[in-house]
Short mmCIF file of C-alpha atoms in Angstrom, two decimals:
data_model
loop_
_atom_site.label_atom_id
_atom_site.label_comp_id
_atom_site.label_asym_id
_atom_site.label_seq_id
_atom_site.Cartn_x
_atom_site.Cartn_y
_atom_site.Cartn_z
CA UNK A 1 0.08 -0.08 -0.08
CA UNK A 2 1.79 3.17 -1.22
CA UNK A 3 1.78 6.20 1.24
CA UNK A 4 3.23 9.50 1.10
CA UNK A 5 2.62 10.44 4.70
CA UNK A 6 3.68 13.77 6.29
CA UNK A 7 5.83 14.17 9.39
CA UNK A 8 4.45 13.41 12.76
CA UNK A 9 4.79 16.51 14.61
CA UNK A 10 2.48 17.37 17.61
CA UNK A 11 0.72 20.81 18.15
CA UNK A 12 2.23 22.44 14.82
CA UNK A 13 2.56 20.23 11.91
CA UNK A 14 0.31 20.09 8.76
CA UNK A 15 0.53 16.33 7.69
CA UNK A 16 -0.54 14.00 4.99
CA UNK A 17 -1.79 10.75 6.66
CA UNK A 18 -3.33 8.75 4.06
CA UNK A 19 -3.27 5.17 3.17
CA UNK A 20 -3.99 3.49 -0.11
CA UNK A 21 -4.00 -0.07 -1.38
CA UNK A 22 -2.99 0.88 -4.90
CA UNK A 23 -1.12 4.19 -4.81
CA UNK A 24 0.68 6.87 -2.91
CA UNK A 25 -0.95 10.27 -2.00
CA UNK A 26 0.20 13.51 -3.00
CA UNK A 27 0.35 16.57 -0.68
CA UNK A 28 -2.91 18.00 -2.32
CA UNK A 29 -4.65 14.71 -1.40
CA UNK A 30 -4.76 13.31 -4.82
CA UNK A 31 -3.49 9.76 -5.52
CA UNK A 32 -0.11 9.55 -7.04
CA UNK A 33 1.35 6.94 -9.50
CA UNK A 34 0.98 3.23 -8.59
CA UNK A 35 3.41 2.00 -6.02
CA UNK A 36 5.86 -0.87 -6.92
CA UNK A 37 3.82 -4.15 -6.78
CA UNK A 38 0.43 -2.38 -7.53
CA UNK A 39 -2.30 -4.26 -9.20
CA UNK A 40 -3.06 -2.71 -12.70
CA UNK A 41 -6.39 -3.29 -14.39
CA UNK A 42 -5.67 -4.27 -18.23
CA UNK A 43 -7.90 -5.33 -20.89
CA UNK A 44 -7.36 -8.68 -22.69
CA UNK A 45 -6.12 -8.08 -26.32
CA UNK A 46 -8.04 -11.20 -27.31
CA UNK A 47 -11.17 -11.02 -25.31
CA UNK A 48 -14.57 -9.86 -26.59
CA UNK A 49 -17.18 -8.09 -24.45
CA UNK A 50 -20.46 -9.86 -23.72
CA UNK A 51 -23.59 -8.14 -24.49
CA UNK A 52 -24.76 -5.81 -21.82
CA UNK A 53 -21.24 -4.26 -21.15
CA UNK A 54 -20.71 -0.74 -21.31
CA UNK A 55 -18.66 1.16 -24.06
CA UNK A 56 -15.99 2.11 -21.64
CA UNK A 57 -13.65 -0.53 -19.99
CA UNK A 58 -14.81 -0.48 -16.29
CA UNK A 59 -17.25 2.33 -16.72
CA UNK A 60 -19.15 3.78 -13.86
CA UNK A 61 -21.54 1.22 -12.53
CA UNK A 62 -19.69 -1.61 -13.81
CA UNK A 63 -17.69 -4.33 -11.70
CA UNK A 64 -14.54 -6.10 -11.53
CA UNK A 65 -13.51 -9.57 -10.47
CA UNK A 66 -11.13 -10.24 -7.69
CA UNK A 67 -7.45 -10.53 -8.94
CA UNK A 68 -3.86 -10.61 -7.70
CA UNK A 69 -2.02 -9.28 -11.01
CA UNK A 70 -5.10 -8.03 -13.09
CA UNK A 71 -8.72 -7.32 -12.84
CA UNK A 72 -11.41 -8.33 -15.55
CA UNK A 73 -14.83 -6.56 -15.97
CA UNK A 74 -17.57 -9.00 -15.07
CA UNK A 75 -21.31 -8.87 -14.83
CA UNK A 76 -22.37 -7.14 -11.44
CA UNK A 77 -24.72 -10.05 -10.88
CA UNK A 78 -22.11 -12.68 -11.44
CA UNK A 79 -20.50 -14.72 -8.78
CA UNK A 80 -17.07 -13.24 -9.69
CA UNK A 81 -18.18 -9.69 -9.17
CA UNK A 82 -16.02 -8.19 -6.26
CA UNK A 83 -16.15 -4.33 -6.59
CA UNK A 84 -18.04 -1.73 -8.46
CA UNK A 85 -16.89 1.36 -10.18
CA UNK A 86 -18.23 4.53 -8.44
CA UNK A 87 -16.12 6.91 -10.51
CA UNK A 88 -13.84 6.55 -13.69
CA UNK A 89 -11.40 9.05 -15.21
CA UNK A 90 -9.01 9.23 -18.21
CA UNK A 91 -5.36 10.04 -17.66
CA UNK A 92 -2.97 9.86 -14.71
CA UNK A 93 -4.46 9.81 -11.05
CA UNK A 94 -2.24 12.80 -10.13
CA UNK A 95 -3.69 15.02 -12.72
CA UNK A 96 -7.38 13.88 -12.51
CA UNK A 97 -10.25 14.44 -10.00
CA UNK A 98 -10.25 12.95 -6.52
CA UNK A 99 -12.06 9.66 -5.87
CA UNK A 100 -15.12 10.02 -3.66
CA UNK A 101 -14.44 9.80 -0.01
CA UNK A 102 -15.79 6.23 0.62
CA UNK A 103 -13.76 4.75 -2.24
CA UNK A 104 -12.26 1.35 -1.09
CA UNK A 105 -9.32 1.22 -3.57
CA UNK A 106 -8.23 2.62 -6.93
CA UNK A 107 -7.41 0.50 -10.14
CA UNK A 108 -4.95 2.08 -12.14
CA UNK A 109 -5.79 1.11 -15.93
CA UNK A 110 -2.74 0.73 -18.21
CA UNK A 111 -2.92 2.02 -21.68
CA UNK A 112 -3.68 -0.90 -24.14
CA UNK A 113 -3.93 -1.37 -27.97
CA UNK A 114 -5.85 -4.50 -28.29
CA UNK A 115 -7.00 -5.88 -31.80
CA UNK A 116 -10.51 -6.23 -30.37
CA UNK A 117 -11.65 -3.84 -27.48
CA UNK A 118 -14.99 -2.55 -25.96
CA UNK A 119 -15.73 0.24 -28.60
CA UNK A 120 -13.88 -1.03 -31.46
CA UNK A 121 -11.41 2.00 -31.89
CA UNK A 122 -8.52 -0.36 -30.95
CA UNK A 123 -7.48 1.33 -27.81
CA UNK A 124 -8.21 1.28 -24.18
CA UNK A 125 -6.76 4.73 -22.77
CA UNK A 126 -4.95 5.02 -19.65
CA UNK A 127 -7.13 5.97 -16.69
CA UNK A 128 -8.23 4.91 -13.34
CA UNK A 129 -11.49 3.59 -11.65
CA UNK A 130 -12.47 4.36 -7.94
CA UNK A 131 -13.76 1.14 -6.56
CA UNK A 132 -16.22 0.21 -4.01
CA UNK A 133 -16.45 -3.40 -2.67
CA UNK A 134 -19.75 -5.05 -3.15
CA UNK A 135 -19.59 -6.73 0.33
CA UNK A 136 -17.81 -5.65 3.52
CA UNK A 137 -15.34 -4.78 4.60
CA UNK A 138 -15.04 -1.37 3.31
CA UNK A 139 -11.69 0.20 4.27
CA UNK A 140 -12.75 3.53 2.53
CA UNK A 141 -15.42 4.22 5.18
CA UNK A 142 -14.72 6.64 8.11
CA UNK A 143 -12.51 4.56 10.69
CA UNK A 144 -12.16 1.61 8.42
CA UNK A 145 -8.43 1.68 8.17
CA UNK A 146 -7.67 2.19 4.64
CA UNK A 147 -9.04 3.46 1.38
CA UNK A 148 -7.22 6.19 -0.94
CA UNK A 149 -8.21 9.05 1.15
CA UNK A 150 -8.26 10.18 4.93
CA UNK A 151 -11.71 11.58 6.09
CA UNK A 152 -13.17 12.91 9.21
CA UNK A 153 -13.62 9.83 11.48
CA UNK A 154 -10.45 8.03 10.32
CA UNK A 155 -7.62 7.23 12.85
CA UNK A 156 -3.69 7.27 12.33
CA UNK A 157 -0.86 5.97 14.45
CA UNK A 158 2.92 7.06 14.54
CA UNK A 159 4.76 4.49 12.43
CA UNK A 160 8.09 5.10 14.36
CA UNK A 161 9.98 6.65 11.51
CA UNK A 162 8.61 10.24 11.68
CA UNK A 163 5.43 9.55 9.88
CA UNK A 164 1.76 8.65 10.45
CA UNK A 165 -0.31 5.94 8.67
CA UNK A 166 -4.07 5.07 8.89
CA UNK A 167 -5.15 2.33 10.89
CA UNK A 168 -8.94 0.88 11.86
CA UNK A 169 -10.27 2.93 14.77
CA UNK A 170 -11.95 -0.34 16.19
CA UNK A 171 -8.39 -1.56 17.00
CA UNK A 172 -8.78 -4.60 15.03
CA UNK A 173 -6.01 -3.70 12.70
CA UNK A 174 -2.34 -4.56 12.67
CA UNK A 175 -1.53 -1.18 14.66
CA UNK A 176 -3.48 0.49 17.52
CA UNK A 177 -5.08 3.71 16.63
CA UNK A 178 -3.46 6.75 18.44
CA UNK A 179 -5.12 9.77 16.82
CA UNK A 180 -8.72 10.43 15.33
CA UNK A 181 -9.44 13.03 12.70
CA UNK A 182 -12.49 14.83 14.28
CA UNK A 183 -12.79 17.68 11.84
CA UNK A 184 -12.10 19.05 8.34
CA UNK A 185 -11.52 22.78 8.15
CA UNK A 186 -9.97 25.50 5.89
CA UNK A 187 -7.06 26.45 8.12
CA UNK A 188 -5.43 25.10 11.28
CA UNK A 189 -6.93 28.13 13.34
CA UNK A 190 -10.33 26.63 13.02
CA UNK A 191 -9.34 23.40 14.77
CA UNK A 192 -10.88 22.96 18.35
CA UNK A 193 -8.49 23.20 21.25
CA UNK A 194 -8.47 19.45 21.66
CA UNK A 195 -6.28 19.12 18.44
CA UNK A 196 -2.76 17.87 18.64
CA UNK A 197 -2.23 16.75 15.04
CA UNK A 198 -3.02 18.26 11.90
CA UNK A 199 -3.54 16.00 8.84
CA UNK A 200 -3.39 17.38 5.36
CA UNK A 201 -6.61 16.19 3.55
CA UNK A 202 -6.68 18.01 0.42
CA UNK A 203 -9.83 19.44 -1.17
CA UNK A 204 -11.90 22.28 -0.11
CA UNK A 205 -11.30 21.70 3.54
CA UNK A 206 -7.52 20.47 3.50
CA UNK A 207 -6.79 20.42 7.25
CA UNK A 208 -7.76 17.46 9.22
CA UNK A 209 -8.06 18.21 13.13
CA UNK A 210 -6.94 15.16 15.15
CA UNK A 211 -7.17 14.23 18.79
CA UNK A 212 -5.49 11.72 20.91
CA UNK A 213 -7.24 8.63 21.67
#
């Protein structure tokens, strides 16, 4: 899980404390390029798309299978369906719109030029799909301990190397939670007095106010 967190500094630092199973997180809160070992969705150069599939590979509302090295688009009602696309954008993640807050993970789609593709133009453009699991767990939910974005209700811990990382608030994760993000504001001065950690969230309210647990 690629992470580009900020420094862990109490009472004065503005941090990036996000976790993603598929990418790092830039200072503005957008996902970065896939980390080493990241799963990348690809379109098979020989597969044909069954009737009922959309014109875009993994378009909004479509579903992907489970996978370890690649993901396949499958019917959402089928037994192989694992996650649904909640947002889909072309281009690199770092340059595109942010995924919805409750996104569980992001699929980075490599550019492909198969002989037979979904719309017959001979290309599947590079892009990314924001995914939501069809069944729990949902790491993108507040307090879930994962997902590509840190949101209000998430918890973080000091990783011991001057960094913070997200972990499940219920203590069921590998690491015990130490701080909880209780509010998202536009500036540090808007955080409540109980704040001891500032987490950079990105977006319109880029400052996360975190209190100790």
